[in-house]
Coordinates of C-alpha atoms in Angstrom, one line a residue:
M368 CA -60.9 -31.5 -39.6
E369 CA -64.3 -30.7 -38.1
Q370 CA -67.3 -31.7 -40.4
V371 CA -70.4 -29.8 -40.8
S372 CA -73.2 -32.1 -39.4
A373 CA -77.0 -32.2 -38.9
E374 CA -76.5 -31.3 -35.4
L375 CA -74.6 -28.1 -36.2
L376 CA -77.3 -27.3 -38.8
S377 CA -79.9 -28.0 -36.0
T378 CA -78.5 -25.0 -34.1
V379 CA -78.5 -22.3 -36.7
R380 CA -80.9 -19.3 -35.9
K381 CA -80.1 -17.0 -38.8
V382 CA -78.8 -17.4 -42.0
I383 CA -77.7 -14.0 -43.8
A384 CA -76.6 -13.7 -47.4
V385 CA -75.0 -10.6 -48.9
H386 CA -76.3 -9.5 -52.4
L387 CA -73.2 -8.3 -54.3
A388 CA -69.7 -8.8 -52.7
Y389 CA -67.2 -9.7 -55.5
K390 CA -65.9 -7.1 -58.3
S391 CA -66.2 -9.8 -60.8
R392 CA -69.9 -10.2 -60.2
A393 CA -70.6 -6.5 -59.7
E394 CA -68.9 -5.8 -63.2
Q395 CA -71.3 -8.5 -64.5
R396 CA -74.2 -6.9 -63.1
G397 CA -73.2 -3.4 -64.0
R398 CA -73.2 -2.0 -60.7
I399 CA -70.7 -1.6 -57.8
P400 CA -72.5 -1.0 -54.3
S401 CA -71.0 1.4 -52.0
H402 CA -72.0 -0.7 -48.9
P403 CA -73.0 -4.2 -48.5
S404 CA -76.9 -5.2 -48.5
Y405 CA -78.4 -8.2 -47.5
F406 CA -81.4 -10.9 -47.3
L407 CA -82.3 -13.6 -45.2
K408 CA -82.6 -17.4 -45.7
A409 CA -84.6 -19.6 -43.9
P410 CA -82.4 -22.0 -41.7
S411 CA -84.5 -24.8 -42.9
S412 CA -83.0 -24.4 -46.2
L413 CA -79.7 -25.6 -44.8
S414 CA -78.7 -29.3 -46.0
L415 CA -75.3 -31.4 -45.8
S416 CA -73.0 -32.3 -48.5
G417 CA -74.3 -35.2 -50.6
S418 CA -77.8 -34.0 -50.4
V419 CA -80.2 -33.4 -53.3
V420 CA -82.2 -30.1 -54.1
E421 CA -85.3 -30.2 -55.9
R422 CA -86.0 -27.7 -58.8
P423 CA -89.9 -26.9 -58.2
V424 CA -92.1 -28.2 -60.8
G425 CA -92.9 -25.3 -63.3
C426 CA -89.5 -23.6 -62.4
E427 CA -87.0 -23.1 -65.2
L428 CA -84.4 -21.2 -63.5
L429 CA -82.6 -22.9 -60.5
A430 CA -79.6 -20.6 -60.2
F431 CA -76.4 -21.8 -58.1
E432 CA -73.9 -19.5 -56.4
G433 CA -70.7 -20.8 -54.9
E434 CA -70.2 -19.0 -51.7
I435 CA -67.9 -18.7 -48.5
A436 CA -69.9 -19.3 -45.3
L437 CA -68.8 -17.6 -42.1
V438 CA -70.0 -19.4 -38.9
I439 CA -70.2 -17.2 -35.8
A440 CA -68.8 -18.6 -32.6
K441 CA -69.0 -15.6 -30.4
A442 CA -72.0 -13.3 -29.8
A443 CA -71.2 -10.0 -31.9
R444 CA -73.0 -6.8 -31.1
R445 CA -71.6 -3.5 -32.2
V446 CA -68.2 -4.9 -32.9
S447 CA -65.6 -3.1 -34.8
P448 CA -64.1 -4.3 -38.0
A449 CA -60.8 -4.8 -36.2
E450 CA -62.5 -7.1 -33.5
A451 CA -65.1 -8.7 -35.9
W452 CA -62.6 -11.7 -37.3
S453 CA -62.4 -12.9 -33.6
H454 CA -66.0 -13.7 -33.5
I455 CA -65.8 -16.0 -36.5
G456 CA -65.5 -19.7 -35.6
H457 CA -65.2 -21.4 -39.0
V458 CA -65.4 -20.7 -42.5
T459 CA -66.8 -23.3 -45.1
A460 CA -68.2 -23.7 -48.7
A461 CA -71.7 -23.0 -49.4
N462 CA -74.1 -22.9 -52.4
D463 CA -76.7 -20.1 -52.2
L464 CA -79.4 -21.9 -54.5
G465 CA -82.5 -19.9 -55.8
V466 CA -85.2 -19.8 -58.2
Y467 CA -85.5 -16.8 -60.4
D468 CA -88.8 -17.9 -61.3
L469 CA -90.4 -16.4 -58.1
K470 CA -87.9 -13.5 -57.4
Y471 CA -90.8 -11.2 -59.1
A472 CA -93.0 -12.2 -56.2
D473 CA -90.6 -11.5 -53.3
K474 CA -90.2 -8.0 -54.1
G475 CA -86.7 -8.1 -53.2
S476 CA -86.7 -10.1 -50.2
N477 CA -85.8 -13.4 -51.5
V478 CA -87.8 -15.2 -49.3
R479 CA -89.5 -17.7 -51.3
S480 CA -87.0 -17.8 -54.2
K481 CA -83.9 -18.4 -51.9
S482 CA -85.4 -20.4 -48.9
G483 CA -86.7 -23.8 -50.4
D484 CA -85.8 -26.9 -48.6
G485 CA -81.8 -27.9 -49.4
F486 CA -81.4 -24.4 -50.9
T487 CA -78.4 -23.7 -48.6
P488 CA -76.0 -26.6 -48.5
L489 CA -72.9 -26.2 -46.3
G490 CA -69.6 -28.1 -46.0
P491 CA -68.3 -30.7 -45.8
G492 CA -65.3 -29.4 -43.7
L493 CA -65.0 -26.6 -41.6
I494 CA -61.9 -24.6 -41.7
P495 CA -61.0 -23.0 -38.3
A496 CA -60.9 -19.1 -38.6
A497 CA -58.1 -18.8 -36.0
G498 CA -54.9 -18.3 -38.0
L499 CA -56.4 -18.0 -41.3
D500 CA -55.7 -15.3 -43.7
P501 CA -59.2 -14.1 -44.9
H502 CA -57.9 -12.4 -47.9
A503 CA -56.2 -15.2 -49.4
L504 CA -58.9 -17.8 -49.7
R505 CA -59.7 -19.4 -52.9
L506 CA -63.4 -20.4 -53.8
R507 CA -64.1 -22.7 -56.9
T508 CA -67.5 -24.1 -58.3
W509 CA -68.1 -27.2 -60.6
L510 CA -70.9 -28.0 -62.9
N511 CA -70.8 -31.6 -63.7
G512 CA -67.2 -31.6 -63.1
E513 CA -66.5 -28.3 -65.3
L514 CA -64.9 -25.5 -63.4
V515 CA -67.5 -22.4 -63.6
Q516 CA -66.4 -20.3 -60.8
D517 CA -62.9 -19.5 -59.9
D518 CA -62.0 -16.4 -57.6
T519 CA -60.3 -15.5 -54.3
T520 CA -61.0 -13.2 -51.5
A521 CA -58.7 -10.5 -52.8
G522 CA -61.7 -9.9 -55.3
L523 CA -64.1 -8.9 -52.5
L524 CA -65.8 -5.7 -52.4
F525 CA -66.2 -5.9 -48.7
S526 CA -64.1 -7.8 -46.3
F527 CA -65.6 -10.2 -44.0
S528 CA -64.7 -8.3 -40.9
Q529 CA -66.8 -5.3 -42.5
I530 CA -69.7 -7.4 -43.1
V531 CA -69.7 -8.8 -39.4
A532 CA -69.3 -5.4 -38.1
D533 CA -72.0 -3.9 -40.2
L534 CA -74.4 -6.6 -39.3
S535 CA -73.7 -6.2 -35.5
R536 CA -74.5 -2.6 -35.4
L537 CA -78.2 -3.5 -35.4
M538 CA -78.4 -7.0 -34.5
T539 CA -76.8 -9.4 -32.2
L540 CA -75.1 -12.2 -34.2
E541 CA -75.4 -15.3 -32.1
P542 CA -73.0 -18.6 -32.0
G543 CA -74.1 -20.6 -34.8
D544 CA -75.4 -18.0 -37.0
V545 CA -74.3 -18.3 -40.7
I546 CA -73.4 -15.5 -43.2
L547 CA -73.1 -16.1 -46.9
T548 CA -70.5 -13.7 -48.2
G549 CA -71.8 -13.4 -51.9
T550 CA -70.8 -15.2 -55.1
P551 CA -68.1 -14.1 -58.0
A552 CA -68.9 -14.2 -61.5
G553 CA -69.8 -17.6 -63.2
S554 CA -73.1 -18.2 -61.3
S555 CA -75.4 -19.9 -63.8
V556 CA -78.6 -22.1 -64.0
A557 CA -78.5 -25.9 -63.0
V558 CA -81.3 -28.6 -64.3
P559 CA -82.3 -31.6 -63.1
G560 CA -79.4 -34.3 -63.5
D561 CA -76.8 -31.7 -62.8
V562 CA -74.1 -32.2 -60.1
L563 CA -72.8 -29.0 -58.2
E564 CA -69.5 -29.2 -56.3
V565 CA -68.1 -26.1 -54.3
Q566 CA -64.9 -26.1 -52.6
L567 CA -63.1 -23.6 -50.2
D568 CA -59.1 -23.6 -50.0
S569 CA -56.8 -21.9 -47.8
P570 CA -53.6 -21.6 -50.1
G571 CA -52.0 -18.8 -48.3
T572 CA -49.2 -18.5 -45.7
G573 CA -49.9 -18.9 -42.0
P574 CA -51.1 -21.9 -39.6
S575 CA -54.0 -22.7 -42.0
T576 CA -52.2 -23.1 -45.3
G577 CA -53.2 -25.9 -47.5
L578 CA -56.5 -26.6 -45.5
S579 CA -59.7 -27.4 -47.7
T580 CA -63.1 -28.0 -47.0
G581 CA -63.3 -30.7 -49.6
R582 CA -65.9 -30.5 -52.4
L583 CA -69.5 -29.7 -51.2
R584 CA -71.5 -31.8 -53.7
T585 CA -75.2 -31.2 -54.4
S586 CA -77.5 -33.0 -57.0
V587 CA -80.2 -31.4 -58.6
V588 CA -83.6 -33.4 -59.0
Q589 CA -86.9 -32.4 -60.6
G590 CA -89.5 -31.7 -58.1
S591 CA -93.0 -32.7 -58.3
G592 CA -96.6 -31.4 -57.4
E593 CA -98.4 -28.7 -58.7
W594 CA -98.7 -25.2 -57.4
A595 CA -101.6 -24.5 -55.2
G596 CA -103.5 -21.5 -56.3
Y597 CA -103.3 -19.4 -53.2
G598 CA -100.0 -17.9 -53.8
A599 CA -97.7 -16.7 -56.4
V600 CA -96.7 -19.1 -59.1
P601 CA -93.6 -19.3 -61.2
R602 CA -93.2 -16.7 -63.7
I603 CA -90.2 -15.4 -65.8
S604 CA -89.0 -12.8 -68.4
D605 CA -86.0 -12.9 -70.7
A606 CA -84.5 -10.3 -68.3
D607 CA -84.8 -13.1 -65.7
R608 CA -83.2 -15.6 -67.9
V609 CA -80.3 -13.3 -68.7
D610 CA -79.7 -12.5 -65.0
A611 CA -79.9 -16.2 -64.1
W612 CA -77.8 -17.5 -66.6
G613 CA -75.1 -14.7 -66.6
S614 CA -75.4 -13.4 -70.1
A615 CA -78.1 -13.1 -73.2
E616 CA -75.7 -15.7 -75.0
A617 CA -75.7 -18.1 -72.1
A618 CA -79.4 -17.8 -72.0
G619 CA -79.7 -18.7 -75.3
L620 CA -81.0 -15.4 -76.3
A621 CA -79.5 -14.4 -79.7
S622 CA -78.2 -10.9 -80.2
T623 CA -80.9 -9.2 -82.2
S624 CA -78.1 -6.9 -83.6
P625 CA -78.9 -5.7 -87.3
S626 CA -75.4 -4.6 -87.8
T627 CA -72.5 -5.9 -89.6
A628 CA -68.9 -5.2 -88.7
L629 CA -67.0 -3.0 -91.1
S630 CA -64.2 -4.5 -93.1
A631 CA -60.9 -3.8 -92.0
E632 CA -60.1 -2.2 -95.1
L633 CA -62.9 0.3 -95.0
Q634 CA -62.3 1.0 -91.2
Q635 CA -58.7 2.0 -92.2
K636 CA -60.0 4.2 -95.1
L637 CA -62.4 5.9 -92.9
T638 CA -60.0 6.5 -90.1
S639 CA -57.3 7.7 -92.2
V640 CA -59.2 11.0 -93.3
G641 CA -60.9 13.8 -90.9
T642 CA -64.4 14.2 -90.3
A643 CA -64.2 17.5 -91.9
T644 CA -63.2 15.9 -95.2
L645 CA -65.9 13.2 -95.0
S646 CA -68.3 15.9 -94.2
S647 CA -67.7 17.9 -97.3
Q648 CA -68.0 14.7 -99.3
L649 CA -71.3 14.1 -97.8
R650 CA -72.5 17.5 -98.5
K651 CA -71.7 17.1 -102.2
R652 CA -73.9 14.2 -102.3
G653 CA -76.6 16.3 -100.5
F654 CA -76.3 15.1 -97.0
N655 CA -76.1 17.9 -94.6
N656 CA -77.9 16.7 -91.4
I657 CA -75.4 14.0 -90.5
H658 CA -73.5 15.7 -87.6
I659 CA -74.0 14.7 -84.1
E660 CA -73.7 18.1 -82.4
G661 CA -72.3 19.5 -79.1
L662 CA -70.0 16.4 -78.0
S663 CA -66.5 16.1 -76.3
C664 CA -64.5 13.2 -76.2
T665 CA -62.5 11.3 -73.7
K666 CA -59.7 10.4 -75.9
A667 CA -58.0 13.4 -77.6
G668 CA -56.2 13.0 -81.2
L669 CA -58.1 9.6 -81.8
R670 CA -60.2 8.7 -85.0
I671 CA -62.8 6.1 -84.7
A672 CA -65.2 4.4 -87.3
G673 CA -67.7 1.5 -86.6
T674 CA -71.2 0.2 -87.2
A675 CA -74.0 1.8 -85.1
R676 CA -76.0 0.2 -82.5
T677 CA -78.7 2.3 -80.9
L678 CA -80.3 2.9 -77.4
R679 CA -83.1 5.2 -76.6
F680 CA -83.9 6.7 -73.3
V681 CA -87.2 8.4 -72.5
P682 CA -87.9 11.1 -70.2
F683 CA -88.0 10.1 -66.5
R684 CA -91.5 9.1 -65.2
E685 CA -91.8 7.2 -61.7
D686 CA -94.1 4.3 -63.0
L687 CA -92.1 3.8 -66.0
F688 CA -88.9 3.6 -64.5
A689 CA -90.0 1.4 -61.8
A690 CA -91.2 -1.1 -64.4
H691 CA -88.1 -0.5 -66.9
G692 CA -85.1 0.9 -64.9
G693 CA -84.0 -1.9 -62.9
G694 CA -82.5 -5.3 -63.4
F695 CA -81.2 -6.2 -66.8
N696 CA -82.8 -3.0 -68.3
A697 CA -82.3 -1.8 -72.2
Q698 CA -79.2 0.0 -71.1
K699 CA -77.5 -3.0 -69.8
R700 CA -78.8 -5.2 -72.7
A701 CA -77.5 -2.9 -75.2
I702 CA -74.1 -2.7 -73.5
D703 CA -73.8 -6.6 -72.8
S704 CA -74.9 -7.4 -76.6
L705 CA -72.0 -5.2 -78.2
N706 CA -69.6 -6.7 -80.8
D707 CA -66.3 -5.9 -82.0
G708 CA -66.1 -2.8 -83.7
E709 CA -69.6 -1.6 -83.2
I710 CA -70.6 1.6 -81.6
L711 CA -73.4 2.3 -79.2
V712 CA -75.2 5.7 -79.9
M713 CA -77.6 6.7 -77.4
E714 CA -80.5 9.0 -77.5
A715 CA -80.9 11.1 -74.3
R716 CA -82.6 14.2 -75.9
G717 CA -79.5 16.1 -75.3
D718 CA -80.0 16.4 -71.5
P719 CA -76.7 16.3 -69.8
T720 CA -78.1 16.6 -66.2
A721 CA -77.9 12.9 -65.3
G722 CA -75.3 10.2 -66.4
T723 CA -76.4 7.7 -69.2
L724 CA -73.2 5.9 -68.7
G725 CA -70.7 5.1 -65.8
D726 CA -67.3 3.5 -65.6
L727 CA -68.4 -0.2 -65.1
L728 CA -70.8 0.0 -68.3
A729 CA -68.0 1.7 -70.4
L730 CA -65.6 -1.0 -69.1
R731 CA -68.1 -3.5 -70.1
A732 CA -68.2 -2.1 -73.6
Q733 CA -64.6 -2.1 -74.0
V734 CA -64.4 -5.7 -73.0
R735 CA -67.0 -6.4 -75.3
G736 CA -64.7 -5.0 -78.1
A737 CA -66.9 -2.1 -78.9
A738 CA -65.1 0.8 -80.7
A739 CA -66.7 3.6 -79.2
I740 CA -69.7 5.1 -77.2
V741 CA -71.9 8.0 -78.3
T742 CA -74.3 9.8 -76.2
D743 CA -76.0 13.4 -76.2
G744 CA -76.3 13.0 -72.6
G745 CA -74.2 13.1 -69.6
V746 CA -71.8 10.5 -68.2
R747 CA -70.6 9.7 -64.8
D748 CA -67.2 8.9 -63.3
L749 CA -65.6 10.7 -66.1
T750 CA -62.0 10.5 -64.6
E751 CA -62.5 6.6 -64.6
I752 CA -64.1 6.5 -68.0
A753 CA -61.3 8.6 -69.5
A754 CA -58.4 6.3 -68.1
L755 CA -60.3 3.2 -70.4
N756 CA -59.1 2.7 -73.9
I757 CA -62.6 3.1 -75.3
P758 CA -63.4 6.6 -76.5
V759 CA -66.6 7.9 -75.2
F760 CA -68.2 11.0 -77.0
H761 CA -70.5 12.9 -74.7
H762 CA -72.7 16.0 -74.1
G763 CA -71.3 16.7 -70.4
T764 CA -70.7 15.2 -67.0
H765 CA -73.0 14.8 -64.2
P766 CA -73.0 12.9 -61.0
A767 CA -76.5 11.9 -61.0
V768 CA -77.5 8.4 -62.0
L769 CA -79.8 8.0 -65.0
G770 CA -83.0 7.6 -63.1
R771 CA -82.8 11.5 -62.1
R772 CA -83.7 12.2 -65.7
H773 CA -84.1 9.1 -68.0
V774 CA -85.6 5.6 -68.6
P775 CA -83.7 3.2 -70.4
W776 CA -86.4 2.1 -73.2
D777 CA -85.4 0.3 -76.1
T778 CA -82.6 -0.7 -78.5
D779 CA -81.6 -1.2 -82.0
L780 CA -84.3 1.3 -83.5
T781 CA -83.9 4.6 -85.4
I782 CA -83.1 7.4 -82.9
S783 CA -81.9 11.0 -82.8
C784 CA -78.7 11.8 -81.2
G785 CA -77.4 15.3 -81.0
G786 CA -79.6 16.5 -83.8
A787 CA -78.9 13.5 -86.3
T788 CA -80.9 10.6 -87.1
V789 CA -79.1 7.4 -86.4
Q790 CA -80.3 4.0 -87.6
P791 CA -78.7 0.5 -86.4
G792 CA -76.1 -0.3 -89.2
D793 CA -75.1 3.3 -90.1
I794 CA -71.3 4.1 -89.9
I795 CA -70.4 6.2 -87.3
V796 CA -67.0 8.3 -87.7
G797 CA -65.8 10.4 -84.9
D798 CA -62.5 12.3 -84.2
D799 CA -61.7 15.7 -82.3
T800 CA -63.5 17.7 -84.9
G801 CA -66.9 15.9 -84.4
V802 CA -68.9 12.8 -85.0
L803 CA -70.5 11.9 -88.3
V804 CA -73.5 9.4 -89.4
I805 CA -72.9 7.8 -92.8
P806 CA -75.2 5.8 -94.5
A807 CA -73.8 2.4 -94.9
S808 CA -74.4 2.2 -98.6
L809 CA -72.3 5.4 -99.1
A810 CA -69.5 4.5 -96.8
Q811 CA -67.1 3.1 -99.4
E812 CA -67.8 5.8 -102.1
V813 CA -67.4 8.5 -99.4
A814 CA -64.0 7.1 -97.9
D815 CA -62.5 6.9 -101.2
A816 CA -63.6 10.3 -102.2
A817 CA -62.3 11.6 -99.0
I818 CA -58.9 10.1 -99.6
A819 CA -58.5 11.5 -103.0
Q820 CA -59.4 15.1 -101.5
E821 CA -56.9 14.8 -98.7
Y822 CA -54.3 13.8 -101.3
E823 CA -55.2 16.9 -103.4
E824 CA -55.1 19.1 -100.3
K825 CA -51.7 17.7 -99.5
F826 CA -50.4 19.0 -102.9
I827 CA -52.3 22.3 -102.3
A828 CA -50.3 22.7 -99.0
E829 CA -46.9 21.8 -100.6
M830 CA -47.6 24.6 -103.2
V831 CA -48.7 27.3 -100.4
A832 CA -45.8 26.3 -98.2
Q833 CA -43.6 27.2 -101.4
G834 CA -45.1 30.7 -101.6
H835 CA -47.9 30.1 -104.2
G836 CA -51.1 32.1 -103.6
I837 CA -54.7 30.7 -103.1
Q838 CA -56.0 32.1 -106.3
G839 CA -56.7 29.4 -108.9
L840 CA -54.8 26.8 -106.5
F841 CA -58.0 26.4 -104.1
P842 CA -59.9 25.2 -105.8
M843 CA -57.7 24.3 -108.5
N844 CA -58.0 25.6 -112.2
A845 CA -57.1 23.9 -115.3
T846 CA -53.4 25.0 -115.1
W847 CA -52.9 24.0 -111.6
R848 CA -54.8 20.6 -112.3
A849 CA -52.0 19.9 -114.8
T850 CA -49.3 20.7 -112.4
F851 CA -51.1 18.5 -109.9
T852 CA -51.2 15.3 -112.2
E853 CA -47.5 15.8 -112.8
W854 CA -46.8 16.0 -109.1
E855 CA -49.2 12.8 -108.5
S856 CA -47.4 10.8 -110.7
S857 CA -44.1 11.2 -108.7
H858 CA -45.9 10.8 -105.5
S859 CA -48.3 7.9 -106.0
E860 CA -46.9 5.9 -103.0
Q861 CA -48.0 8.5 -100.8
K862 CA -51.8 8.3 -101.8
G863 CA -51.6 4.6 -101.0
G864 CA -50.5 5.6 -97.6
L865 CA -53.4 7.7 -97.1
G866 CA -56.0 4.9 -97.7

């Protein structure tokens, strides 16, 4: 098999990289692009297998991204997707390295953050594109011998042919040009002393079955030399750390969730009774403003109970959205830190004219084990959200993204949702009738009282069904109370079933 050589690298005129291309990575990032987007890497960033890459002095976040590289063999200009594959000569393994510490300064271009010397190793082997099934390739990445990325091209959002055809609409792709086709989930951070390996295999059917590039090996070393003062210097935020590492947990940023999960027993009690019953018990205790008003639910006939986590949106303002709306913003941080049994409650000021949630973030909340999501704003992708298992209580639907009306601002603080005050750690209970907020200190007492109330109402319903009038029965007078006591002694097992 032909190998990537220094001579081949010297002929490369363009290195073009795709931003988001795999479903797994898009779900991790919380967005699915409708079209591919690109950035350029300097050809001088190319290197061979066995090379070293420096983590620049002062940088913390040297991220690796195992990718498949396409090597153009025949000039392509305005080619169709059907023609595009014939213009690719080889595919090989690549590592799209970059430092998140300089992303802020590049303003989206990735010029400095992605173009350091040695930041684009390729190889070692070149798999001929002819006869290859581009939909059946396997890509894997190892960090110090541990498998950290493993995906196939069946998980691509955009086919290789679409990418080549799209780029060729405006530029000529020349022989030797390299296209990096995006990375799947699992990309993370490497530190000096780490060894990175990427391998591309063709396990499918056809003439190229069983071919492999072998492992593309890159060692990370610490750079030296201070940064001169005439350009941007490394700078990172916690949001950059989360993006680079892949999650807050991996970045060592512990969840600030103040909540604790409901016990299984209390959760079962709260979902065994209706919100109407719980509401009446809260009213008896002086709580009248505990209803989150005006919501619809994506799951009919379902009762939920969980511990509140909170997220606040503020009204849209251009400068604030530019500073707080992108990247790993408060909305994504809240979703990505949900724990089993928690319910995310969003304050959107009752404004349904933009989505505060879409299908991917709802899916992420479901995967995290959240019990439900509650928003007094709008949701997008209602059909897709309704098909998920997680129930979503919302104030309406709208196709617009949240940036039309909202700025994701802060998390885990006291908020207002649908006219009710919600604090982190409150108990949220919902069903077809409505959504309630129960102070955690009252949850056990209210649940037990609601079970007793519904047990009494079961007796009353039986008496009414037998033809008895309501007077004196509802509420029960002393005579009916004595009859209920007798009935209760013979139906005690049913009361246990209610709780």
